[in-house]
Amino acid sequence: MIEIILLVSSVLFIFALKLFGRPSTAHRANTFAMLAMALAVFSAFNFDFSNYDSAFYITIIVSGLLGVLISKRVQMTQMPELVGLFNGFGGGASGAIAYVELSKSTLPLSDYFVAIFSMVIGMFTFSGSIVAVLKLRGKLNNVNTTIANIFSAFLPPLILLPAIWESEILSLEYFMLLSLIAGIIRVAVIGGADMPVVIAFLNSLSGIAAMSAGFIVNSIILIIAGALVGASGIILTLLMCAAMNRTLLDVLKGGFGSKSINNEYDKDPISTSPEDVAIQLSYAESVIIVPGYGMAVAQAQSAVKELTNTLKDKNIEVKFAIHPVAGRMPGHMNVLLAEVDIDYEDMYTLEDINSEFSSTDVVIVLGANDVVNPLARTDEDSPIYGMPILDVDLAKQVIVIKRSMSPGYAGISNPLFINDNAKMLFADAKEGLEKIIKSFELV
Amino acid sequence: MIEIILLVSSVLFIFALKLFGRPSTAHRANTFAMLAMALAVFSAFNFDFSNYDSAFYITIIVSGLLGVLISKRVQMTQMPELVGLFNGFGGGASGAIAYVELSKSTLPLSDYFVAIFSMVIGMFTFSGSIVAVLKLRGKLNNVNTTIANIFSAFLPPLILLPAIWESEILSLEYFMLLSLIAGIIRVAVIGGADMPVVIAFLNSLSGIAAMSAGFIVNSIILIIAGALVGASGIILTLLMCAAMNRTLLDVLKGGFGSKSINNEYDKDPISTSPEDVAIQLSYAESVIIVPGYGMAVAQAQSAVKELTNTLKDKNIEVKFAIHPVAGRMPGHMNVLLAEVDIDYEDMYTLEDINSEFSSTDVVIVLGANDVVNPLARTDEDSPIYGMPILDVDLAKQVIVIKRSMSPGYAGISNPLFINDNAKMLFADAKEGLEKIIKSFELV
Amino acid sequence: MEATFLLTLLITFLASFIGYELISKIPQTLHTPLMSGSNAISGVTLIAAILIYPEVGESQVLKIIVLTAIAFATLNIVGGFSVTGRILEMFKKND
Amino acid sequence: MEATFLLTLLITFLASFIGYELISKIPQTLHTPLMSGSNAISGVTLIAAILIYPEVGESQVLKIIVLTAIAFATLNIVGGFSVTGRILEMFKKND
Ligand SMILES: NC(=O)c1ccc[n+]([C@@H]2O[C@H](COP(=O)([O-])OP(=O)(O)OC[C@H]3O[C@@H](n4cnc5c(N)ncnc54)[C@H](OP(=O)(O)O)[C@@H]3O)[C@@H](O)[C@H]2O)c1
Ligand SMILES: NC(=O)c1ccc[n+]([C@@H]2O[C@H](COP(=O)([O-])OP(=O)(O)OC[C@H]3O[C@@H](n4cnc5c(N)ncnc54)[C@H](OP(=O)(O)O)[C@@H]3O)[C@@H](O)[C@H]2O)c1
């Protein structure tokens, strides 16, 4: 009976993933996955609920309620932090289980190594995720990479240390501590805006930790579900790296964005006013909006929706061009736009829209910077050289809405801003858009 | 050890299938699959080759050599027959194994039913495939569907018959016989040109028979490989059905193409000569060639290659438009063209090329008929109504090379032939092309 | 389901392969809910916690550690699915 | 590899699913070699024949039947792979 439940659960997990492939079926995927999870958890009790005391049930209920609460409260702009936090929880849970299993003296040797692996990965994920979340919240600055290099250099002797003293139990806690410290240091040296890659990577690790926990407690469903999470994390990681033309190793090495790079312009940008933008837009036939991290910071998505409606009412075609690493997590911009009911059919990926810029009347760059920086195409010395970018500089007219001339995450100047066909609207993304919309009413 | 070999073998089978996804990597896929198969077969001996007598080894060697011989000799135009034959062998082998297992009195009940299933499917596949091959070779005409209907009606009592007599052994042979007869009758009533669907379907069945044999002898690798074959067959079956806008059930019911349908034209077609075609082609900038079953019958592929070279030398763009059910098996035309070194990048599928006909100067329809019949778009009463076709009638000029005005497989007239922009070159595909090429030299 | 080690490895391979194939096909638009969804699924480690909870014995320390694992995993499952559902609702509206 | 019935079912499901996903992606151009390739793979039933051959005992009839199965399956494997290789060579040339 239990076996049949588990079989059904595995099948459901896989079909859930399949349904996830299209926006129109994805909400059913979530239902499938929830059902699969419920069956899997239920089967773990093996129909005997009396083995569990009230502490157990209270923990489940309280943390379940807390989960609901968090999920209802969190704002869409905070998704990167939430995902990071949950990665930490997942890794921590698997690591803790591995620790408890290791404390038993009865563990067979083969399981022993898997358990050590699970504990190390789990704890690393836990502490690394916490640091990643703090960094995303801006609570932690970049740490110098030398600290990490020193730690790495001393790691082999540190690992061999327990061989010298005798107590086996103590060495367990020692390894746990080492993993926690490794997680902290490794993530601490990585630049703040590389956090999305780190988070996807830690996501993958949390899956691998769960998978290895499955090997210890001999649960096929845990292995399958863990493998799915592991695959998902690693795919997103590699996708982001490809979108930035960097390697995963390069990202994890850290130190990116810490060099101070020349950030001066030899020309003044042309600045413009909300009224002028409104006039220009009302003469356009086609508009592409390129959102970036600034849109999330300013919480400008409702204003975007309003502007879109205004333009569409005037029969102006509006499309959204979304770079794979715009914002602070993959798909970040899409979710913010979907939140305000913008049709996902109007959101285009880099490959799909890049050829259209040259035939577009007006492009609005909204709090985006690095993802539209033409240096990526031209300047071999630039840290973003080779990164595929949105070719907005080819459009007839570009309007950039940001607060200042200050650089984006990569810390480099953006010649787009002083291009002949570009005008700057210096404003907070939300306020700027609202002023444009107001001007429309006057036009 | 054996287990590790089997694990490697399974992994190799799956990667082979993945590599099969692109023409440029597919030949490596074959190597992977061969290796996987070699490992799997090797592991079955369990390192003990002494259990096997000379009859065994001789059988393997002789049939292996025979296999090589056949594969070297077979012409690409005969692939449908070869695949059909091999389906029969696969099904027959699995069915025979199931029979032998059933003859043991020690079989547990659960295996008993799987074995009956495997025997029935295997034997059905065997006899059905033989009939399918004979039909493809034109050695058998369509049988009236009533025979099948009578057989189907009597099947339930026939199946229950053994319950009345006692001997268990005899009933085994009886079921085998029933399956063989069922295979013959079912395939016999299906129209000759539906054979490709039947063959793909039998392909799927041979995989399912192998899979169930895997359940009986408890071999995971047999199950995995069998499942892959089963999936492949069923996908191709459904793909062909979709390309003809018919259901699998409808095809298996049989009787298609047996109605005599009006095949008259109210206008005479414009016929043309090889010389005229050559002149017309030499003024074209773009040419699309649409091959059909007639190209295979005439073995005209080398002539096609020659014409293509001639045209390309004159800087005329040449593309090939291949309908999913052109010819007598899926991908039939592609293989014939690949045989004469035509680049697969020049072969286009229906979806990819259908929008290009209207901007093409000359379309050559080479022994194709049903797949370019505009009635599929317009005539609701036509048996091919709703089938997606290549819209060659939209081209500026169409040249149809076939021997007569006689219909294709579906047995209906084709208004394309009397279209204003169409000319008929009445000739065998190969001879016609050769004459056109010769005329070019004179132009 | 009990299985030999190699059979387990085989299943691990098959599941990872399926995961890789299916996830590669998920469009960019859904990458954020994909991440929160895999958060939820990684909470499946709750099963391991449930399985070992009755065996921790007298040690209060170990019991608290397992309870922490249970709290973490439950948070992941409930919070993860709930927030993913919230996001996917937004995409559903567009139908 | 010995496995419980349900574990075997699970593997069957996973393998069929992978088969379905991968084969759906194979382009039309390769459908003919796909069919001859699956012919070859369906010869895997040779394994079953090898496994039961030593057990058929004295019966000459059963022995001949198994030998027939072996002949069929071997033909499929050798012939199938060989002809598939021949076809795929044609596609390789174009690189
Ligand atoms: N999304 C991912 O998954 C991911 C992964 C890895 C790395 N990254 C990195 O993150 C960066 C993303 O590029 P991006 O173009 O989206 O962002 P960006 O290059 O970091 O630039 C964001 C811009 O938004 C502006 N901004 C900030 N707050 C604003 C507000 N309230 N109103 C208006 N503008 C505001 C800033 O300029 P002002 O200060 O002048 O306003 C800044 O130049 C890339 O470098 C990418 O490599 C992303
Ligand atoms: N490929 C598949 O997988 C598959 C599967 C299921 C069904 N089918 C069916 O098969 C048919 C395939 O369509 P199709 O357009 O390829 O073929 P078709 O409609 O059967 O027509 C073939 C044409 O070729 C001509 N022909 C025969 N021998 C010739 C020769 N030596 N030289 C020149 N022409 C010759 C015949 O006309 P003449 O006698 O006047 O020369 C005939 O009209 C469709 O009806 C399809 O539904 C195919």
JSON list of N, CA, C and O in Angstrom, two decimals, chain B residues 263 265 267-271 365 367-370 372-374 392-393 398-402 404-408 412-424 426:
[
{"chain": "B", "resi": 263, "resn": "ASN", "atom": "N", "xyz": [-13.31, 10.15, -60.10]},
{"chain": "B", "resi": 263, "resn": "ASN", "atom": "CA", "xyz": [-11.95, 10.53, -60.45]},
{"chain": "B", "resi": 263, "resn": "ASN", "atom": "C", "xyz": [-11.92, 11.11, -61.85]},
{"chain": "B", "resi": 263, "resn": "ASN", "atom": "O", "xyz": [-11.20, 10.64, -62.73]},
{"chain": "B", "resi": 265, "resn": "TYR", "atom": "N", "xyz": [-12.02, 14.68, -64.42]},
{"chain": "B", "resi": 265, "resn": "TYR", "atom": "CA", "xyz": [-11.68, 16.10, -64.48]},
{"chain": "B", "resi": 265, "resn": "TYR", "atom": "C", "xyz": [-12.56, 16.78, -65.51]},
{"chain": "B", "resi": 265, "resn": "TYR", "atom": "O", "xyz": [-12.79, 16.22, -66.59]},
{"chain": "B", "resi": 267, "resn": "LYS", "atom": "N", "xyz": [-11.83, 19.35, -67.13]},
{"chain": "B", "resi": 267, "resn": "LYS", "atom": "CA", "xyz": [-10.98, 20.20, -67.95]},
{"chain": "B", "resi": 267, "resn": "LYS", "atom": "C", "xyz": [-9.74, 19.37, -68.28]},
{"chain": "B", "resi": 267, "resn": "LYS", "atom": "O", "xyz": [-9.38, 18.47, -67.52]},
{"chain": "B", "resi": 268, "resn": "ASP", "atom": "N", "xyz": [-9.13, 19.63, -69.41]},
{"chain": "B", "resi": 268, "resn": "ASP", "atom": "CA", "xyz": [-7.90, 18.90, -69.70]},
{"chain": "B", "resi": 268, "resn": "ASP", "atom": "C", "xyz": [-6.72, 19.60, -69.05]},
{"chain": "B", "resi": 268, "resn": "ASP", "atom": "O", "xyz": [-6.66, 20.83, -69.02]},
{"chain": "B", "resi": 269, "resn": "PRO", "atom": "N", "xyz": [-5.77, 18.84, -68.54]},
{"chain": "B", "resi": 269, "resn": "PRO", "atom": "CA", "xyz": [-4.59, 19.49, -67.96]},
{"chain": "B", "resi": 269, "resn": "PRO", "atom": "C", "xyz": [-3.69, 20.03, -69.07]},
{"chain": "B", "resi": 269, "resn": "PRO", "atom": "O", "xyz": [-3.79, 19.61, -70.22]},
{"chain": "B", "resi": 270, "resn": "ILE", "atom": "N", "xyz": [-2.86, 20.99, -68.74]},
{"chain": "B", "resi": 270, "resn": "ILE", "atom": "CA", "xyz": [-1.88, 21.51, -69.69]},
{"chain": "B", "resi": 270, "resn": "ILE", "atom": "C", "xyz": [-0.66, 20.61, -69.58]},
{"chain": "B", "resi": 270, "resn": "ILE", "atom": "O", "xyz": [-0.06, 20.52, -68.50]},
{"chain": "B", "resi": 271, "resn": "SER", "atom": "N", "xyz": [-0.30, 19.95, -70.66]},
{"chain": "B", "resi": 271, "resn": "SER", "atom": "CA", "xyz": [0.90, 19.11, -70.53]},
{"chain": "B", "resi": 271, "resn": "SER", "atom": "C", "xyz": [2.09, 19.85, -71.14]},
{"chain": "B", "resi": 271, "resn": "SER", "atom": "O", "xyz": [1.94, 20.76, -71.95]},
{"chain": "B", "resi": 365, "resn": "VAL", "atom": "N", "xyz": [6.61, 19.07, -58.49]},
{"chain": "B", "resi": 365, "resn": "VAL", "atom": "CA", "xyz": [5.99, 18.00, -57.71]},
{"chain": "B", "resi": 365, "resn": "VAL", "atom": "C", "xyz": [6.41, 16.69, -58.35]},
{"chain": "B", "resi": 365, "resn": "VAL", "atom": "O", "xyz": [6.04, 16.38, -59.48]},
{"chain": "B", "resi": 367, "resn": "GLY", "atom": "N", "xyz": [6.23, 12.94, -58.40]},
{"chain": "B", "resi": 367, "resn": "GLY", "atom": "CA", "xyz": [5.62, 11.69, -57.97]},
{"chain": "B", "resi": 367, "resn": "GLY", "atom": "C", "xyz": [4.90, 11.81, -56.65]},
{"chain": "B", "resi": 367, "resn": "GLY", "atom": "O", "xyz": [4.74, 10.85, -55.91]},
{"chain": "B", "resi": 368, "resn": "ALA", "atom": "N", "xyz": [4.49, 13.04, -56.30]},
{"chain": "B", "resi": 368, "resn": "ALA", "atom": "CA", "xyz": [3.65, 13.22, -55.11]},
{"chain": "B", "resi": 368, "resn": "ALA", "atom": "C", "xyz": [2.24, 13.53, -55.58]},
{"chain": "B", "resi": 368, "resn": "ALA", "atom": "O", "xyz": [2.04, 14.05, -56.68]},
{"chain": "B", "resi": 369, "resn": "ASN", "atom": "N", "xyz": [1.27, 13.23, -54.76]},
{"chain": "B", "resi": 369, "resn": "ASN", "atom": "CA", "xyz": [-0.10, 13.45, -55.19]},
{"chain": "B", "resi": 369, "resn": "ASN", "atom": "C", "xyz": [-0.98, 13.89, -54.01]},
{"chain": "B", "resi": 369, "resn": "ASN", "atom": "O", "xyz": [-1.30, 15.07, -53.87]},
{"chain": "B", "resi": 370, "resn": "ASP", "atom": "N", "xyz": [-1.32, 12.95, -53.15]},
{"chain": "B", "resi": 370, "resn": "ASP", "atom": "CA", "xyz": [-2.23, 13.30, -52.05]},
{"chain": "B", "resi": 370, "resn": "ASP", "atom": "C", "xyz": [-1.70, 14.43, -51.17]},
{"chain": "B", "resi": 370, "resn": "ASP", "atom": "O", "xyz": [-2.47, 15.26, -50.69]},
{"chain": "B", "resi": 372, "resn": "VAL", "atom": "N", "xyz": [-0.24, 17.01, -51.88]},
{"chain": "B", "resi": 372, "resn": "VAL", "atom": "CA", "xyz": [-0.36, 18.35, -52.45]},
{"chain": "B", "resi": 372, "resn": "VAL", "atom": "C", "xyz": [-1.77, 18.57, -53.00]},
{"chain": "B", "resi": 372, "resn": "VAL", "atom": "O", "xyz": [-1.98, 19.42, -53.86]},
{"chain": "B", "resi": 373, "resn": "ASN", "atom": "N", "xyz": [-2.74, 17.81, -52.51]},
{"chain": "B", "resi": 373, "resn": "ASN", "atom": "CA", "xyz": [-4.11, 17.90, -53.04]},
{"chain": "B", "resi": 373, "resn": "ASN", "atom": "C", "xyz": [-4.92, 18.97, -52.33]},
{"chain": "B", "resi": 373, "resn": "ASN", "atom": "O", "xyz": [-5.28, 18.82, -51.16]},
{"chain": "B", "resi": 374, "resn": "PRO", "atom": "N", "xyz": [-5.24, 20.07, -53.03]},
{"chain": "B", "resi": 374, "resn": "PRO", "atom": "CA", "xyz": [-5.94, 21.18, -52.37]},
{"chain": "B", "resi": 374, "resn": "PRO", "atom": "C", "xyz": [-7.34, 20.82, -51.87]},
{"chain": "B", "resi": 374, "resn": "PRO", "atom": "O", "xyz": [-7.91, 21.56, -51.06]},
{"chain": "B", "resi": 392, "resn": "VAL", "atom": "N", "xyz": [1.30, 23.91, -52.54]},
{"chain": "B", "resi": 392, "resn": "VAL", "atom": "CA", "xyz": [2.04, 24.19, -53.77]},
{"chain": "B", "resi": 392, "resn": "VAL", "atom": "C", "xyz": [1.18, 24.96, -54.77]},
{"chain": "B", "resi": 392, "resn": "VAL", "atom": "O", "xyz": [1.71, 25.66, -55.63]},
{"chain": "B", "resi": 393, "resn": "ASP", "atom": "N", "xyz": [-0.14, 24.85, -54.67]},
{"chain": "B", "resi": 393, "resn": "ASP", "atom": "CA", "xyz": [-1.01, 25.54, -55.64]},
{"chain": "B", "resi": 393, "resn": "ASP", "atom": "C", "xyz": [-0.88, 27.06, -55.54]},
{"chain": "B", "resi": 393, "resn": "ASP", "atom": "O", "xyz": [-1.32, 27.77, -56.43]},
{"chain": "B", "resi": 398, "resn": "VAL", "atom": "N", "xyz": [3.66, 25.60, -61.17]},
{"chain": "B", "resi": 398, "resn": "VAL", "atom": "CA", "xyz": [3.83, 24.24, -60.63]},
{"chain": "B", "resi": 398, "resn": "VAL", "atom": "C", "xyz": [4.05, 23.28, -61.79]},
{"chain": "B", "resi": 398, "resn": "VAL", "atom": "O", "xyz": [3.33, 23.33, -62.79]},
{"chain": "B", "resi": 399, "resn": "ILE", "atom": "N", "xyz": [5.05, 22.43, -61.66]},
{"chain": "B", "resi": 399, "resn": "ILE", "atom": "CA", "xyz": [5.26, 21.38, -62.67]},
{"chain": "B", "resi": 399, "resn": "ILE", "atom": "C", "xyz": [5.11, 20.04, -61.97]},
{"chain": "B", "resi": 399, "resn": "ILE", "atom": "O", "xyz": [5.81, 19.76, -60.99]},
{"chain": "B", "resi": 400, "resn": "VAL", "atom": "N", "xyz": [4.18, 19.23, -62.45]},
{"chain": "B", "resi": 400, "resn": "VAL", "atom": "CA", "xyz": [3.91, 17.94, -61.83]},
{"chain": "B", "resi": 400, "resn": "VAL", "atom": "C", "xyz": [4.48, 16.85, -62.72]},
{"chain": "B", "resi": 400, "resn": "VAL", "atom": "O", "xyz": [4.11, 16.74, -63.88]},
{"chain": "B", "resi": 401, "resn": "ILE", "atom": "N", "xyz": [5.41, 16.07, -62.17]},
{"chain": "B", "resi": 401, "resn": "ILE", "atom": "CA", "xyz": [5.97, 14.96, -62.94]},
{"chain": "B", "resi": 401, "resn": "ILE", "atom": "C", "xyz": [5.38, 13.66, -62.43]},
{"chain": "B", "resi": 401, "resn": "ILE", "atom": "O", "xyz": [5.64, 13.25, -61.30]},
{"chain": "B", "resi": 402, "resn": "LYS", "atom": "N", "xyz": [4.53, 13.04, -63.22]},
{"chain": "B", "resi": 402, "resn": "LYS", "atom": "CA", "xyz": [4.02, 11.70, -62.93]},
{"chain": "B", "resi": 402, "resn": "LYS", "atom": "C", "xyz": [3.62, 11.06, -64.23]},
{"chain": "B", "resi": 402, "resn": "LYS", "atom": "O", "xyz": [3.64, 11.72, -65.27]},
{"chain": "B", "resi": 404, "resn": "SER", "atom": "N", "xyz": [0.76, 9.57, -65.28]},
{"chain": "B", "resi": 404, "resn": "SER", "atom": "CA", "xyz": [-0.60, 9.64, -65.84]},
{"chain": "B", "resi": 404, "resn": "SER", "atom": "C", "xyz": [-1.44, 10.56, -64.96]},
{"chain": "B", "resi": 404, "resn": "SER", "atom": "O", "xyz": [-0.94, 11.19, -64.05]},
{"chain": "B", "resi": 405, "resn": "MET", "atom": "N", "xyz": [-2.74, 10.60, -65.25]},
{"chain": "B", "resi": 405, "resn": "MET", "atom": "CA", "xyz": [-3.63, 11.38, -64.39]},
{"chain": "B", "resi": 405, "resn": "MET", "atom": "C", "xyz": [-4.17, 10.52, -63.26]},
{"chain": "B", "resi": 405, "resn": "MET", "atom": "O", "xyz": [-5.04, 10.95, -62.51]},
{"chain": "B", "resi": 406, "resn": "SER", "atom": "N", "xyz": [-3.66, 9.30, -63.12]},
{"chain": "B", "resi": 406, "resn": "SER", "atom": "CA", "xyz": [-4.26, 8.40, -62.12]},
{"chain": "B", "resi": 406, "resn": "SER", "atom": "C", "xyz": [-4.00, 8.92, -60.70]},
{"chain": "B", "resi": 406, "resn": "SER", "atom": "O", "xyz": [-3.02, 9.61, -60.46]},
{"chain": "B", "resi": 407, "resn": "PRO", "atom": "N", "xyz": [-4.91, 8.57, -59.81]},
{"chain": "B", "resi": 407, "resn": "PRO", "atom": "CA", "xyz": [-4.85, 9.16, -58.46]},
{"chain": "B", "resi": 407, "resn": "PRO", "atom": "C", "xyz": [-3.76, 8.54, -57.61]},
{"chain": "B", "resi": 407, "resn": "PRO", "atom": "O", "xyz": [-3.14, 7.53, -57.97]},
{"chain": "B", "resi": 408, "resn": "GLY", "atom": "N", "xyz": [-3.51, 9.14, -56.45]},
{"chain": "B", "resi": 408, "resn": "GLY", "atom": "CA", "xyz": [-2.57, 8.59, -55.47]},
{"chain": "B", "resi": 408, "resn": "GLY", "atom": "C", "xyz": [-3.28, 7.57, -54.60]},
{"chain": "B", "resi": 408, "resn": "GLY", "atom": "O", "xyz": [-4.34, 7.06, -54.97]},
{"chain": "B", "resi": 412, "resn": "ILE", "atom": "N", "xyz": [-8.45, 9.69, -55.09]},
{"chain": "B", "resi": 412, "resn": "ILE", "atom": "CA", "xyz": [-9.30, 10.80, -55.49]},
{"chain": "B", "resi": 412, "resn": "ILE", "atom": "C", "xyz": [-8.58, 11.71, -56.49]},
{"chain": "B", "resi": 412, "resn": "ILE", "atom": "O", "xyz": [-7.36, 11.74, -56.53]},
{"chain": "B", "resi": 413, "resn": "SER", "atom": "N", "xyz": [-9.37, 12.43, -57.25]},
{"chain": "B", "resi": 413, "resn": "SER", "atom": "CA", "xyz": [-8.78, 13.32, -58.24]},
{"chain": "B", "resi": 413, "resn": "SER", "atom": "C", "xyz": [-8.12, 14.50, -57.53]},
{"chain": "B", "resi": 413, "resn": "SER", "atom": "O", "xyz": [-8.44, 14.82, -56.38]},
{"chain": "B", "resi": 414, "resn": "ASN", "atom": "N", "xyz": [-7.19, 15.12, -58.25]},
{"chain": "B", "resi": 414, "resn": "ASN", "atom": "CA", "xyz": [-6.43, 16.21, -57.65]},
{"chain": "B", "resi": 414, "resn": "ASN", "atom": "C", "xyz": [-6.55, 17.47, -58.51]},
{"chain": "B", "resi": 414, "resn": "ASN", "atom": "O", "xyz": [-5.92, 17.58, -59.57]},
{"chain": "B", "resi": 415, "resn": "PRO", "atom": "N", "xyz": [-7.39, 18.43, -58.11]},
{"chain": "B", "resi": 415, "resn": "PRO", "atom": "CA", "xyz": [-7.64, 19.63, -58.92]},
{"chain": "B", "resi": 415, "resn": "PRO", "atom": "C", "xyz": [-6.38, 20.45, -59.20]},
{"chain": "B", "resi": 415, "resn": "PRO", "atom": "O", "xyz": [-6.37, 21.30, -60.08]},
{"chain": "B", "resi": 416, "resn": "LEU", "atom": "N", "xyz": [-5.33, 20.18, -58.44]},
{"chain": "B", "resi": 416, "resn": "LEU", "atom": "CA", "xyz": [-4.07, 20.88, -58.70]},
{"chain": "B", "resi": 416, "resn": "LEU", "atom": "C", "xyz": [-3.63, 20.68, -60.15]},
{"chain": "B", "resi": 416, "resn": "LEU", "atom": "O", "xyz": [-3.13, 21.60, -60.80]},
{"chain": "B", "resi": 417, "resn": "PHE", "atom": "N", "xyz": [-3.85, 19.47, -60.67]},
{"chain": "B", "resi": 417, "resn": "PHE", "atom": "CA", "xyz": [-3.36, 19.12, -62.00]},
{"chain": "B", "resi": 417, "resn": "PHE", "atom": "C", "xyz": [-4.00, 19.97, -63.10]},
{"chain": "B", "resi": 417, "resn": "PHE", "atom": "O", "xyz": [-3.42, 20.12, -64.17]},
{"chain": "B", "resi": 418, "resn": "ILE", "atom": "N", "xyz": [-5.22, 20.46, -62.85]},
{"chain": "B", "resi": 418, "resn": "ILE", "atom": "CA", "xyz": [-5.86, 21.29, -63.88]},
{"chain": "B", "resi": 418, "resn": "ILE", "atom": "C", "xyz": [-5.89, 22.76, -63.48]},
{"chain": "B", "resi": 418, "resn": "ILE", "atom": "O", "xyz": [-6.60, 23.57, -64.07]},
{"chain": "B", "resi": 419, "resn": "ASN", "atom": "N", "xyz": [-5.10, 23.10, -62.47]},
{"chain": "B", "resi": 419, "resn": "ASN", "atom": "CA", "xyz": [-4.97, 24.50, -62.07]},
{"chain": "B", "resi": 419, "resn": "ASN", "atom": "C", "xyz": [-4.33, 25.31, -63.21]},
{"chain": "B", "resi": 419, "resn": "ASN", "atom": "O", "xyz": [-3.55, 24.78, -64.00]},
{"chain": "B", "resi": 420, "resn": "ASP", "atom": "N", "xyz": [-4.64, 26.60, -63.26]},
{"chain": "B", "resi": 420, "resn": "ASP", "atom": "CA", "xyz": [-4.08, 27.43, -64.33]},
{"chain": "B", "resi": 420, "resn": "ASP", "atom": "C", "xyz": [-2.57, 27.53, -64.28]},
{"chain": "B", "resi": 420, "resn": "ASP", "atom": "O", "xyz": [-1.90, 27.68, -65.30]},
{"chain": "B", "resi": 421, "resn": "ASN", "atom": "N", "xyz": [-2.02, 27.49, -63.06]},
{"chain": "B", "resi": 421, "resn": "ASN", "atom": "CA", "xyz": [-0.57, 27.67, -62.93]},
{"chain": "B", "resi": 421, "resn": "ASN", "atom": "C", "xyz": [0.18, 26.34, -62.95]},
{"chain": "B", "resi": 421, "resn": "ASN", "atom": "O", "xyz": [1.36, 26.29, -62.60]},
{"chain": "B", "resi": 422, "resn": "ALA", "atom": "N", "xyz": [-0.51, 25.24, -63.29]},
{"chain": "B", "resi": 422, "resn": "ALA", "atom": "CA", "xyz": [0.13, 23.94, -63.24]},
{"chain": "B", "resi": 422, "resn": "ALA", "atom": "C", "xyz": [0.31, 23.33, -64.63]},
{"chain": "B", "resi": 422, "resn": "ALA", "atom": "O", "xyz": [-0.55, 23.49, -65.51]},
{"chain": "B", "resi": 423, "resn": "LYS", "atom": "N", "xyz": [1.44, 22.68, -64.83]},
{"chain": "B", "resi": 423, "resn": "LYS", "atom": "CA", "xyz": [1.67, 21.94, -66.07]},
{"chain": "B", "resi": 423, "resn": "LYS", "atom": "C", "xyz": [2.06, 20.52, -65.71]},
{"chain": "B", "resi": 423, "resn": "LYS", "atom": "O", "xyz": [2.78, 20.30, -64.73]},
{"chain": "B", "resi": 424, "resn": "MET", "atom": "N", "xyz": [1.60, 19.56, -66.53]},
{"chain": "B", "resi": 424, "resn": "MET", "atom": "CA", "xyz": [1.92, 18.17, -66.28]},
{"chain": "B", "resi": 424, "resn": "MET", "atom": "C", "xyz": [3.04, 17.71, -67.20]},
{"chain": "B", "resi": 424, "resn": "MET", "atom": "O", "xyz": [2.99, 17.93, -68.41]},
{"chain": "B", "resi": 426, "resn": "PHE", "atom": "N", "xyz": [4.14, 14.26, -68.21]},
{"chain": "B", "resi": 426, "resn": "PHE", "atom": "CA", "xyz": [3.80, 12.84, -68.06]},
{"chain": "B", "resi": 426, "resn": "PHE", "atom": "C", "xyz": [5.02, 11.98, -68.34]},
{"chain": "B", "resi": 426, "resn": "PHE", "atom": "O", "xyz": [5.44, 11.83, -69.49]}
]
